[in-house]
Coordinates of C-alpha atoms in Angstrom, one line a residue:
Chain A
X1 CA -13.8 -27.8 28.1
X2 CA -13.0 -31.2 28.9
X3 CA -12.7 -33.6 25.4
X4 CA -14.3 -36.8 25.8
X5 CA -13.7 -40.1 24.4
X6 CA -16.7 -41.9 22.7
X7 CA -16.2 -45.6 22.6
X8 CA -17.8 -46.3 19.9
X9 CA -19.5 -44.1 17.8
X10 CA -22.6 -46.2 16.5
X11 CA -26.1 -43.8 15.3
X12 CA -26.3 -43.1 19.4
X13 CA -22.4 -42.9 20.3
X14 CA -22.7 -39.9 17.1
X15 CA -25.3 -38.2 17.6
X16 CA -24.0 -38.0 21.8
X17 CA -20.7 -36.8 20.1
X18 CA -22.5 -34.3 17.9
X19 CA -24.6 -33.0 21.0
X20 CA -21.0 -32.3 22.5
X21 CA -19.5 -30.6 19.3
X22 CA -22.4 -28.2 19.8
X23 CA -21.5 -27.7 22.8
X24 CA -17.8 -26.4 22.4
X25 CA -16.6 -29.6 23.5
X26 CA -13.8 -32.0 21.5
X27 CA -15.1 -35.2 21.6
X28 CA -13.1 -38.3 20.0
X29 CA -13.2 -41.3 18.3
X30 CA -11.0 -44.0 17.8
X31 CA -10.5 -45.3 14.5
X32 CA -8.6 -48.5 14.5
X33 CA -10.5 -51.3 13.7
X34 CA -14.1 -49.6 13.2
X35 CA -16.2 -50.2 10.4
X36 CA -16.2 -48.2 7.1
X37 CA -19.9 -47.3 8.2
X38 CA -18.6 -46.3 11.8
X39 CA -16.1 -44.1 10.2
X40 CA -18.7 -42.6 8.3
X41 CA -20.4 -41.8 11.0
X42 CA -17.8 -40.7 12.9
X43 CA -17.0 -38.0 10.5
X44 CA -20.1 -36.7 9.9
X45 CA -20.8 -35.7 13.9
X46 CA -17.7 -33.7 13.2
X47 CA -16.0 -35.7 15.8
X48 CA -12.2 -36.1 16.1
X49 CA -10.4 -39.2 15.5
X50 CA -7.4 -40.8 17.5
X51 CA -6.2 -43.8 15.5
X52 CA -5.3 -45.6 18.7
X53 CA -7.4 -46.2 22.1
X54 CA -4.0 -45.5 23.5
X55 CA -3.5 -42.5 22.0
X56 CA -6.9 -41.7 22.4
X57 CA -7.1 -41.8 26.2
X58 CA -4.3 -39.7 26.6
X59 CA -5.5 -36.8 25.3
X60 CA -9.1 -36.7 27.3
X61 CA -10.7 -36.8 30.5
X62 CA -13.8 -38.7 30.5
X63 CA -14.7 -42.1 28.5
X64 CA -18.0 -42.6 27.1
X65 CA -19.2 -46.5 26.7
X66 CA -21.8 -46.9 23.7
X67 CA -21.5 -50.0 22.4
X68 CA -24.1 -53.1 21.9
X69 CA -24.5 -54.6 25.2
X70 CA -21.8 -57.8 25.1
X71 CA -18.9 -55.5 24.8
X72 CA -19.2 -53.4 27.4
X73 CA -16.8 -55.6 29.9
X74 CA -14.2 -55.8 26.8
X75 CA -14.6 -52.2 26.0
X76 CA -13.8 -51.2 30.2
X77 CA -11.1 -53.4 30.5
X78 CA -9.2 -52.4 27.5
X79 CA -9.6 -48.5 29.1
X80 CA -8.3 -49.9 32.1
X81 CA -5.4 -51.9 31.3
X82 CA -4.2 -48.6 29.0
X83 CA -3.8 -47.1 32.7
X84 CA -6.4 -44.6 32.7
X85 CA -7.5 -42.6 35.2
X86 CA -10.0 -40.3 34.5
X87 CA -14.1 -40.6 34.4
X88 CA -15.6 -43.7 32.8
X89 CA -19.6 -44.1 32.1
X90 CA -20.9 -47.3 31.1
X91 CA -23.9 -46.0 28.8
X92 CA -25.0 -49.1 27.6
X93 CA -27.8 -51.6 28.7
X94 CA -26.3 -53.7 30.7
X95 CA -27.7 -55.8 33.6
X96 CA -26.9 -54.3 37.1
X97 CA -24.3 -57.1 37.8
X98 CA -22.8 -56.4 35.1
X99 CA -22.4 -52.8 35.3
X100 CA -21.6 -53.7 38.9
X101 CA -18.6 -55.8 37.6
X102 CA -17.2 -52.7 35.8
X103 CA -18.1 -50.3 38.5
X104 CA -15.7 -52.2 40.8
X105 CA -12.4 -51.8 37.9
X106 CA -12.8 -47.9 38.3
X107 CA -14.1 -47.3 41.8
X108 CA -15.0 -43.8 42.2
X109 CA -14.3 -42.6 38.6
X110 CA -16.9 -44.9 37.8
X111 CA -20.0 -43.4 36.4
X112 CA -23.3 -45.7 35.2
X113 CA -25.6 -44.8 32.0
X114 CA -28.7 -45.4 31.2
X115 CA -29.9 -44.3 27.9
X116 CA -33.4 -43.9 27.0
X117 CA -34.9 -42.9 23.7
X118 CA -33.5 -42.6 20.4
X119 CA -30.1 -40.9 19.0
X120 CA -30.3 -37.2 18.9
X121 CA -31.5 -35.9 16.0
X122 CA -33.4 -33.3 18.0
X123 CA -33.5 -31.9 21.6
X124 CA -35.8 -33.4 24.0
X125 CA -36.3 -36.7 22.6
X126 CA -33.6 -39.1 24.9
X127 CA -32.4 -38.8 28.3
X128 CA -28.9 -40.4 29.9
X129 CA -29.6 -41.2 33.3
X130 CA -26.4 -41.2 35.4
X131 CA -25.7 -42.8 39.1
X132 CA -23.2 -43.2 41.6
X133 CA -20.2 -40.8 43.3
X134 CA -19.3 -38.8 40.6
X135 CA -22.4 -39.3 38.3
X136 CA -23.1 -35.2 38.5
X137 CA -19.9 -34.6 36.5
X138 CA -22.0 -36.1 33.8
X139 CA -24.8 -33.8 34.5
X140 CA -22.3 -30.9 34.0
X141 CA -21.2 -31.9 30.6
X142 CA -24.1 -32.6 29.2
X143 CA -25.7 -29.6 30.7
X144 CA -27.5 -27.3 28.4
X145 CA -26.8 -29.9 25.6
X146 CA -29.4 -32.2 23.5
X147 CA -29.1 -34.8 25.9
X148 CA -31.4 -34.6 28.7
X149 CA -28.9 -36.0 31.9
X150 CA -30.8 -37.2 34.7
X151 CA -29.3 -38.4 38.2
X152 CA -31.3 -41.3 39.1
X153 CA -31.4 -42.0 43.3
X154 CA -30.3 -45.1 44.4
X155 CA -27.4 -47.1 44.2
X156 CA -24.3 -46.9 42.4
X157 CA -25.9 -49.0 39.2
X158 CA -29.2 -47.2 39.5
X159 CA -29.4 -46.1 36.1
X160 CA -28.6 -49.4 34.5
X161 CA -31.4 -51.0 36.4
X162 CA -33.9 -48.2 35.3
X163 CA -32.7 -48.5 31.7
X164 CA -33.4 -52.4 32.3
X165 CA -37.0 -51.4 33.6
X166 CA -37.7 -49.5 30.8
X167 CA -36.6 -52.0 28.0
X168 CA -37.8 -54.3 29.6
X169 CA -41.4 -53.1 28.6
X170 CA -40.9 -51.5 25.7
X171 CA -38.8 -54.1 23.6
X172 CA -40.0 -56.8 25.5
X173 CA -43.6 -56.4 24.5
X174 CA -42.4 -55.9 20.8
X175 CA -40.5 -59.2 20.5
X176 CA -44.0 -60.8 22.3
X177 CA -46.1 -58.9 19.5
X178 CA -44.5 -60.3 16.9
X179 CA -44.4 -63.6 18.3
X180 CA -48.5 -63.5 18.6
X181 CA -48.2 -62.3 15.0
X182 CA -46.9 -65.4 14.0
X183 CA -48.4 -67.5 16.2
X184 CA -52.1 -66.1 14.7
X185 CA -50.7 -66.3 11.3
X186 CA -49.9 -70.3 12.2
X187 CA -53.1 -71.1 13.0
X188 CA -54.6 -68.5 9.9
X189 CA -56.4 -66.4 12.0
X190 CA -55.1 -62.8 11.6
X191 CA -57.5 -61.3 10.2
X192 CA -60.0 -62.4 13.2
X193 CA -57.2 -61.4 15.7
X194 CA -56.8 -57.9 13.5
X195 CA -60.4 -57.3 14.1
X196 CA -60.7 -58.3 17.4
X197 CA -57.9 -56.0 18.1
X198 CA -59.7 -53.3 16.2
X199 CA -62.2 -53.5 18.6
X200 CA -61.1 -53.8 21.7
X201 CA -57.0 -53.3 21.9
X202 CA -57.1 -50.0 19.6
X203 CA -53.6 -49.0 18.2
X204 CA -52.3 -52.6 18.9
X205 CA -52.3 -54.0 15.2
X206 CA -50.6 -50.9 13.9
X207 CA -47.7 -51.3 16.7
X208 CA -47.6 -55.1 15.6
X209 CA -47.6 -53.6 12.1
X210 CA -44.5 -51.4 12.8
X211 CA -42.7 -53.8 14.6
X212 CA -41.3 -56.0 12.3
X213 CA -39.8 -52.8 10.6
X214 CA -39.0 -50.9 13.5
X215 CA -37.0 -53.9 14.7
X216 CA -35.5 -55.4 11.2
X217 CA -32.3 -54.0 11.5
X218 CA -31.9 -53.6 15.6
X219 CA -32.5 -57.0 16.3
X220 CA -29.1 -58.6 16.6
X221 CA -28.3 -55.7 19.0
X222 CA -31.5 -55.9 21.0
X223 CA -31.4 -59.8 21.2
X224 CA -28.1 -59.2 23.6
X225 CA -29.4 -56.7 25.2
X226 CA -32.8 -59.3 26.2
X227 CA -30.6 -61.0 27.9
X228 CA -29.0 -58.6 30.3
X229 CA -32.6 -58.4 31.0
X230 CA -33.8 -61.8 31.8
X231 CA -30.3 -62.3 33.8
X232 CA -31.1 -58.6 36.1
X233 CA -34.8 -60.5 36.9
X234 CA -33.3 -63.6 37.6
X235 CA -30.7 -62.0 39.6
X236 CA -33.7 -60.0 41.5
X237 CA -35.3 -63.4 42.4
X238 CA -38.1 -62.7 39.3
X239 CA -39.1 -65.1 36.3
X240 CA -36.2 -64.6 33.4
X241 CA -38.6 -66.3 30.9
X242 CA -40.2 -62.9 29.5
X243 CA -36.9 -61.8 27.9
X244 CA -35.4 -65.1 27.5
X245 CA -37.8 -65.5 25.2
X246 CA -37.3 -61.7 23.5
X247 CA -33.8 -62.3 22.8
X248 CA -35.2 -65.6 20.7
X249 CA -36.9 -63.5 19.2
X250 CA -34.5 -60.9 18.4
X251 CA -31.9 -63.9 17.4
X252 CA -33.8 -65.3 15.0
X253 CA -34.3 -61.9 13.0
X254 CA -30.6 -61.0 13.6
X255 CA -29.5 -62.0 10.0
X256 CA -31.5 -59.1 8.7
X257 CA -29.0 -56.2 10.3
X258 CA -27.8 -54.7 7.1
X259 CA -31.1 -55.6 5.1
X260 CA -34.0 -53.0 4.5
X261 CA -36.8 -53.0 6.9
X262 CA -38.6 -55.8 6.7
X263 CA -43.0 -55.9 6.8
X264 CA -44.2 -57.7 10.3
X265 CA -45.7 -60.3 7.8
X266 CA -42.7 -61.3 6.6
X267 CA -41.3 -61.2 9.9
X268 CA -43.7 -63.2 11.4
X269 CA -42.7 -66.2 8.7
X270 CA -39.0 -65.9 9.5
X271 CA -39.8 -66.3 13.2
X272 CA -41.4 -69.7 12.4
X273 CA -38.5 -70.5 9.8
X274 CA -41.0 -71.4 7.1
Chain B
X1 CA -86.2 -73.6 22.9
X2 CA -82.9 -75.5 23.0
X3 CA -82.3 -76.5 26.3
X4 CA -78.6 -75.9 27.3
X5 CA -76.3 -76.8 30.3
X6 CA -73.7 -75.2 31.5
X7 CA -70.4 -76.5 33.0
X8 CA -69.7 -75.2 35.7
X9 CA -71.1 -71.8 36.3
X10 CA -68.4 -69.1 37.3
X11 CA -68.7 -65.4 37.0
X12 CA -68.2 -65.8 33.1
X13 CA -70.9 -69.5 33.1
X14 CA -73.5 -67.7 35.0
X15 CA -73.4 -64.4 33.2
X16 CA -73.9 -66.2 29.6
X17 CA -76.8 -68.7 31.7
X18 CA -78.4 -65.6 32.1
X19 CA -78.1 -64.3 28.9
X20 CA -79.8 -67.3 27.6
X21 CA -83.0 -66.8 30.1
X22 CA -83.3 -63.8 28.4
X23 CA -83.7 -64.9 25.1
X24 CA -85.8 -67.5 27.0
X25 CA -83.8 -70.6 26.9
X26 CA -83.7 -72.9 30.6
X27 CA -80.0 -73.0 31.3
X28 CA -79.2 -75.7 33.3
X29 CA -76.1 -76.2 35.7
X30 CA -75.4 -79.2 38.0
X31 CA -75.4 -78.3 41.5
X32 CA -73.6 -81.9 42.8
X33 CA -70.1 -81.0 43.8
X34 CA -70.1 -76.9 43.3
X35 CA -68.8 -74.6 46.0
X36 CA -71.5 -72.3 47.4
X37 CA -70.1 -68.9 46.0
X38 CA -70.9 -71.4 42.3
X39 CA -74.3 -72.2 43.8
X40 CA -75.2 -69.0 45.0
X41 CA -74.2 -67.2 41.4
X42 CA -76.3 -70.0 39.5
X43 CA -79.5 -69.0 41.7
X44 CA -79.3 -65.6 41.1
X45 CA -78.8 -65.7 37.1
X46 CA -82.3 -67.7 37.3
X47 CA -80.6 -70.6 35.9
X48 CA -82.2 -74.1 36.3
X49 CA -80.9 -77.0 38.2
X50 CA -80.3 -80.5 38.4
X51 CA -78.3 -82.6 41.0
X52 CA -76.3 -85.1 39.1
X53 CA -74.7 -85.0 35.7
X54 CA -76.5 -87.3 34.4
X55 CA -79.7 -86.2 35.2
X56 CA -78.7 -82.8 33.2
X57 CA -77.5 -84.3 30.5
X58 CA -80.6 -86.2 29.9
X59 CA -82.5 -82.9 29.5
X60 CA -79.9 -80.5 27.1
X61 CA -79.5 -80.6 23.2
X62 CA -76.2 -78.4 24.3
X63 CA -73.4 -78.5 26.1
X64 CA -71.1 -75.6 27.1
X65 CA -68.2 -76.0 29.0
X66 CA -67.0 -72.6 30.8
X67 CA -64.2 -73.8 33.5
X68 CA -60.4 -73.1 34.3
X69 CA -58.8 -74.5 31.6
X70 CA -56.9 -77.4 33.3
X71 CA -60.2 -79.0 33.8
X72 CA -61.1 -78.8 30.5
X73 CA -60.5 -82.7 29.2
X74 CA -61.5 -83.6 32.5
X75 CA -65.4 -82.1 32.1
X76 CA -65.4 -83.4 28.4
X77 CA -64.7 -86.9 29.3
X78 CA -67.4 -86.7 32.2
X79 CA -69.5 -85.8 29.8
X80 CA -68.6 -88.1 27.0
X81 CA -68.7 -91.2 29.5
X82 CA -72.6 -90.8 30.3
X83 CA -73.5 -91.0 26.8
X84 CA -74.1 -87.5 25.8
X85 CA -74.4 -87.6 21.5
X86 CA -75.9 -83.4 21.7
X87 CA -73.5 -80.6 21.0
X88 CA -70.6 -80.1 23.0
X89 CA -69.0 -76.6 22.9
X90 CA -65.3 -76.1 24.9
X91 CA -65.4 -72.4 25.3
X92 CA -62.5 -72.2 27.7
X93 CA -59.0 -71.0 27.0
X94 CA -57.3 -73.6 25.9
X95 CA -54.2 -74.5 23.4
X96 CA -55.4 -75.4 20.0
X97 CA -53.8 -79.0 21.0
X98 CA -55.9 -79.1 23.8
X99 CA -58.7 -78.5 22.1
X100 CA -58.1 -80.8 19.2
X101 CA -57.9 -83.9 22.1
X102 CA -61.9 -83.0 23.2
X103 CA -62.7 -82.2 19.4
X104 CA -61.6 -86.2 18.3
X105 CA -64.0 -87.2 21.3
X106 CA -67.1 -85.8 20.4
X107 CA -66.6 -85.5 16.4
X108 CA -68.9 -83.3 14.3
X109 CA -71.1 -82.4 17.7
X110 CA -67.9 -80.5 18.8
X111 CA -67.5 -76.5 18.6
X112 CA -64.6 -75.1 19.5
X113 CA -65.1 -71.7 21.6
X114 CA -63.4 -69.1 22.6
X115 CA -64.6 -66.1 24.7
X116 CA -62.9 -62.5 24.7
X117 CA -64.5 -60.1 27.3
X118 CA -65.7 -59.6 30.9
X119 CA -68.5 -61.2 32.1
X120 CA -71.8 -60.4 30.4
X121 CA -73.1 -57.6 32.8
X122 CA -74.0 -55.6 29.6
X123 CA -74.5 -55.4 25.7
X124 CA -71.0 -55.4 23.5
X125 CA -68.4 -56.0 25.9
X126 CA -68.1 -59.8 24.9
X127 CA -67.7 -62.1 22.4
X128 CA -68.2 -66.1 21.8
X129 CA -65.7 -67.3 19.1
X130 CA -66.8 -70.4 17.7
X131 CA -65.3 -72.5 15.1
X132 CA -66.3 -76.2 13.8
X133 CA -68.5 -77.9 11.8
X134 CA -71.5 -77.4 13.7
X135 CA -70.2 -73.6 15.0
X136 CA -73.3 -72.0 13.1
X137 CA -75.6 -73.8 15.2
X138 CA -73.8 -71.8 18.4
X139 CA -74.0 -68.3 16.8
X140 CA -78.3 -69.2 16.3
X141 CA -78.2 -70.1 19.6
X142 CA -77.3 -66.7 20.9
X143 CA -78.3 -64.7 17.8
X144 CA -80.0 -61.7 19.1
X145 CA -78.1 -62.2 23.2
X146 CA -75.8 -60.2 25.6
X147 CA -72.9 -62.5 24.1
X148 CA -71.5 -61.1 20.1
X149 CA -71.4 -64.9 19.1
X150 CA -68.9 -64.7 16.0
X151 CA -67.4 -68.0 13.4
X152 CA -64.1 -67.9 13.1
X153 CA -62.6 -68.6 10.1
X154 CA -59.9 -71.4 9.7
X155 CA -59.7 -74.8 11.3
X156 CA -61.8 -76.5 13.7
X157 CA -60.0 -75.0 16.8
X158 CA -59.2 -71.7 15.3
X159 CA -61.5 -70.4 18.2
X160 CA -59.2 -71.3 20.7
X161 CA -55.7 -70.0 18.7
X162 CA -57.9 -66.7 18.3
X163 CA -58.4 -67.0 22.2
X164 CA -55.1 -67.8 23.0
X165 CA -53.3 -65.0 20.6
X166 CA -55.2 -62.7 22.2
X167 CA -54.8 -63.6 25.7
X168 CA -51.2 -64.1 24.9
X169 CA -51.1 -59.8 25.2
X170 CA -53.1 -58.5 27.2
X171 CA -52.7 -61.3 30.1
X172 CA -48.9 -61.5 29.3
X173 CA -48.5 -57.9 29.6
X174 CA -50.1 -57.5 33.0
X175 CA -48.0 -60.1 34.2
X176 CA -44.4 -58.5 32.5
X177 CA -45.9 -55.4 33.8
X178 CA -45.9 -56.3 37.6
X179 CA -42.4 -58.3 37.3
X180 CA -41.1 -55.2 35.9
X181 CA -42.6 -53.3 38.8
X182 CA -41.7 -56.0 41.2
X183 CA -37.6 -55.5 39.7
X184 CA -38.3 -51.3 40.0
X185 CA -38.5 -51.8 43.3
X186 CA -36.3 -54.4 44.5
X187 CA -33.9 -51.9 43.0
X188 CA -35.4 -48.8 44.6
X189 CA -36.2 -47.1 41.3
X190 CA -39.8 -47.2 41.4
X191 CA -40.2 -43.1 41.4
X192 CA -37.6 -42.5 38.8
X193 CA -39.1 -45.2 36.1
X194 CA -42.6 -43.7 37.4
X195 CA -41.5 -40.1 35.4
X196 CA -39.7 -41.5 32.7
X197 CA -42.9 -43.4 32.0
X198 CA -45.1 -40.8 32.8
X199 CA -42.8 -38.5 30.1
X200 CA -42.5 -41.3 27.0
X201 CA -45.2 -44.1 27.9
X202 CA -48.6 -42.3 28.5
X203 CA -50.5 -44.3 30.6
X204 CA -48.1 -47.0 31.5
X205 CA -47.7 -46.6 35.0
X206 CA -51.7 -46.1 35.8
X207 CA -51.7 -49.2 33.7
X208 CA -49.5 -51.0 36.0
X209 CA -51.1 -49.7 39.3
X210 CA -54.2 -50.8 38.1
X211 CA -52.6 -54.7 37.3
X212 CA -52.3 -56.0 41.2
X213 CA -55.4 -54.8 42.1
X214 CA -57.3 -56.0 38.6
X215 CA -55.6 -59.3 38.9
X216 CA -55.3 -60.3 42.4
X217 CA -58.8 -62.8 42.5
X218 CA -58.2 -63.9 38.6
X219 CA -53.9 -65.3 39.3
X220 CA -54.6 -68.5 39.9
X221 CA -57.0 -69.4 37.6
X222 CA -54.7 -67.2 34.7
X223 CA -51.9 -69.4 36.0
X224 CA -53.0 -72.1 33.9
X225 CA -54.1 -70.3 31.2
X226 CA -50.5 -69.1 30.8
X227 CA -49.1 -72.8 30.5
X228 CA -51.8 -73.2 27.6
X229 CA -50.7 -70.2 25.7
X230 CA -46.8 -71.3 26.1
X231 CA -47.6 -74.5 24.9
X232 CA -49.8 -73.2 22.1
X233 CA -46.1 -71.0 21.3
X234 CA -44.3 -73.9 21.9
X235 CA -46.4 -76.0 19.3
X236 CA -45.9 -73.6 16.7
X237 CA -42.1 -73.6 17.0
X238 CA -42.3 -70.2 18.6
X239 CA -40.8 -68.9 21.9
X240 CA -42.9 -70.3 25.1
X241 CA -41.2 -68.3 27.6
X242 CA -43.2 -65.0 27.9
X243 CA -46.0 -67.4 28.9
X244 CA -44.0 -69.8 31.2
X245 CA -42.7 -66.1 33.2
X246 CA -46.0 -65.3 33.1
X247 CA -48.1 -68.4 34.8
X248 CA -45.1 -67.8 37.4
X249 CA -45.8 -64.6 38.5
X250 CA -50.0 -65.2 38.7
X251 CA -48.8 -68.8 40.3
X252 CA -47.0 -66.5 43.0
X253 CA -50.1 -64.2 43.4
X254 CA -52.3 -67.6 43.6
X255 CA -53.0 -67.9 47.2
X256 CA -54.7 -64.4 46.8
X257 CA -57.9 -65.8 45.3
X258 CA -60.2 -64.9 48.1
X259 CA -58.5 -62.2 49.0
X260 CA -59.8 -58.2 49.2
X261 CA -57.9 -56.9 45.7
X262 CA -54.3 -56.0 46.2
X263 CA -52.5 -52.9 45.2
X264 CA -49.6 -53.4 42.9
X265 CA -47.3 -52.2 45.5
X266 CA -48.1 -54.9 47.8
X267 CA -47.9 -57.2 44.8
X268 CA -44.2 -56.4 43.6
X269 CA -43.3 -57.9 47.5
X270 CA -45.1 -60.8 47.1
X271 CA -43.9 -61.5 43.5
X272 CA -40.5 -61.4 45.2
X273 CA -41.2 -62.9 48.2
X274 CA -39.9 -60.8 50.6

């Protein structure tokens, strides 16, 4: 079984790692430099730790990028300048540019990710959707595991578009419901909105109402991540505004990434910097 | 009866005109200027007419003021300049600032408005938000009509922030929702985001097929109504650009106003101008 490097093991980056253990596979982690949470982490997916990246990427096959979005250049080119030659997947959200970018350092051992749903804790839940030349040797190690690994048809950065589709909606129209939120709360109409809402946008006041929560402690990694977005519209000829103004969003809530979760009415007042 | 005129009778001015003939009011509308699809409408909602302004004006205790929002101030100060001292209700969707500029004008005989709905073709599908000092004397007016007249709590142009926070989704969303469509495919993803959605975001994609041809008449008169709603963000310190992506991609669709509706395939080329 091939061992596989994980680079680096946040709650997705694990629970991928675990998915493998399960598997029979050995994957690794690098310890130098990680956080005491990471390596806390790390150990619990019963992964197995290199203390170097160079020590690390001798002993495997196939790199693994999970890391928040504005690393994932860093993260390539420090695999690359170690001299390795095996299979490298960018996993994370990345514009399609910018996966391009590191699709170009590693030619045909370059694989692109897409990850969609949350980390594993059961089977069935997330998907990594794979593209270009060698994106089926992905397939193959996840096959049979937790992780449901999709080739996606197109081009070589398919699955990072798709992934930007995807987020595009989904954590897009989060950052814009909790902007309404504050805006209504401004003006001191929610409870008119929340009733309004009641009657004609069912659901739509509970998902403002889990937002805030839901998005306390991701924020500072989603607000990166918004704008990969707004750059893959704006390279496509499309208005960036949407997402440029999701990672504001995001930003201005990225203080709270080690605090509890936070309600969306308290949220709503930090977005307004009361 | 109060007698009541009505500027300038769209689908949405002639549907609550005839709401009022039911309840046995004489809606007026002023035919001087108005396109024939206006004129036509008016006739068939058994509304009354007069040719000039003026000549209206001398004839109504109410005013109520249903156009596209940019000629909002524009219709007030028409109004204003021949002398009108009845009640003057803005219903359109306007920023809160906006509204606050015709509110000074016309003092205590202003009501702020806001309406949420289709056109009145039935019972329960709409509703007039009013707000104001004199915003009871709306909800007598059409006490027991088609139109759910309801106060608002708050200030004097709450109606409008209600109006606004609530446009802000679902108007904001259709438009996000056809950029993202309109990225899908400039990337040749379309089918692949189509299962994912179809798998984690039940009725996502119907929702999106149903957005070009749903919106294709409305664009250019949500257009403006988007640069409202940013600037209603933007005077609350909050984010404006979800709004400003959004009047761009119905600005794009604009030209289709008299056109047959478009499907949403059709409108992801247009909103990229191949």
């Amino acid at each position: 079984m091939a061992d596989v490097l994980i680079l680096h093991p946040g709650e997705m980056g694990s629970s991928i790692g675990q998915a493998l253990v399960y598997k029979g596979h050995r994957p690794l982690w690098i310890s130098e430099g990680r956080s005491e949470s990471t390596r806390s982490r790390a150990r619990k997916s019963s992964m197995y730790s290199h203390e170097t990246l160079e020590a690390g990427l001798a002993d495997v096959e196939i790199v693994i990028s999970v890391c928040p979005p504005e690393y994932a250049i860093d993260v390539a080119d420090q695999v690359l300048e170690l001299g390795f030659d095996g299979l490298y997947c960018d996993a994370n959200a990345i514009a399609p540019t910018t996966a391009r970018v590191i699709a170009e350092k590693f030619g045909d051992s370059y694989v692109d990710g897409g990850i969609i749903g949350p980390p594993l804790y059961r089977h069935g839940t997330t998907r990594l959707y794979v593209s270009g030349n060698s994106a089926t040797r992905m397939v193959k190690l996840f096959a049979g595991s937790a992780l449901d690994t999709r080739l996606v048809e197109g081009d070589s950065v398919a699955a990072s578009a798709l992934k930007m589709c995807y987020a595009a909606y989904t954590k897009g129209t989060s950052a814009m419901l909790l902007a309404i939120r504050s805006l209504a709360q401004a003006h001191g109409i929610s409870s008119a909105l929340r009733s309004e809402w009641e009657l004609s946008q069912p659901r739509l006041w509970d998902r403002s109402e889990g937002s805030g929560p839901g998005t306390t402690r991701k924020a500072w990694r989603f607000a990166p991540e918004m704008r990969e977005i707004s750059k893959t519209f704006e390279d496509a000829g499309l208005p960036a505004g949407f997402h440029e103004a999701a990672a504001d969003v995001y930003e201005r809530m990225a203080f709270l990434k080690d605090s509890e979760p936070v309600s969306t009415h308290k949220i709503t007042k930090i977005l307004r910097k009361d």
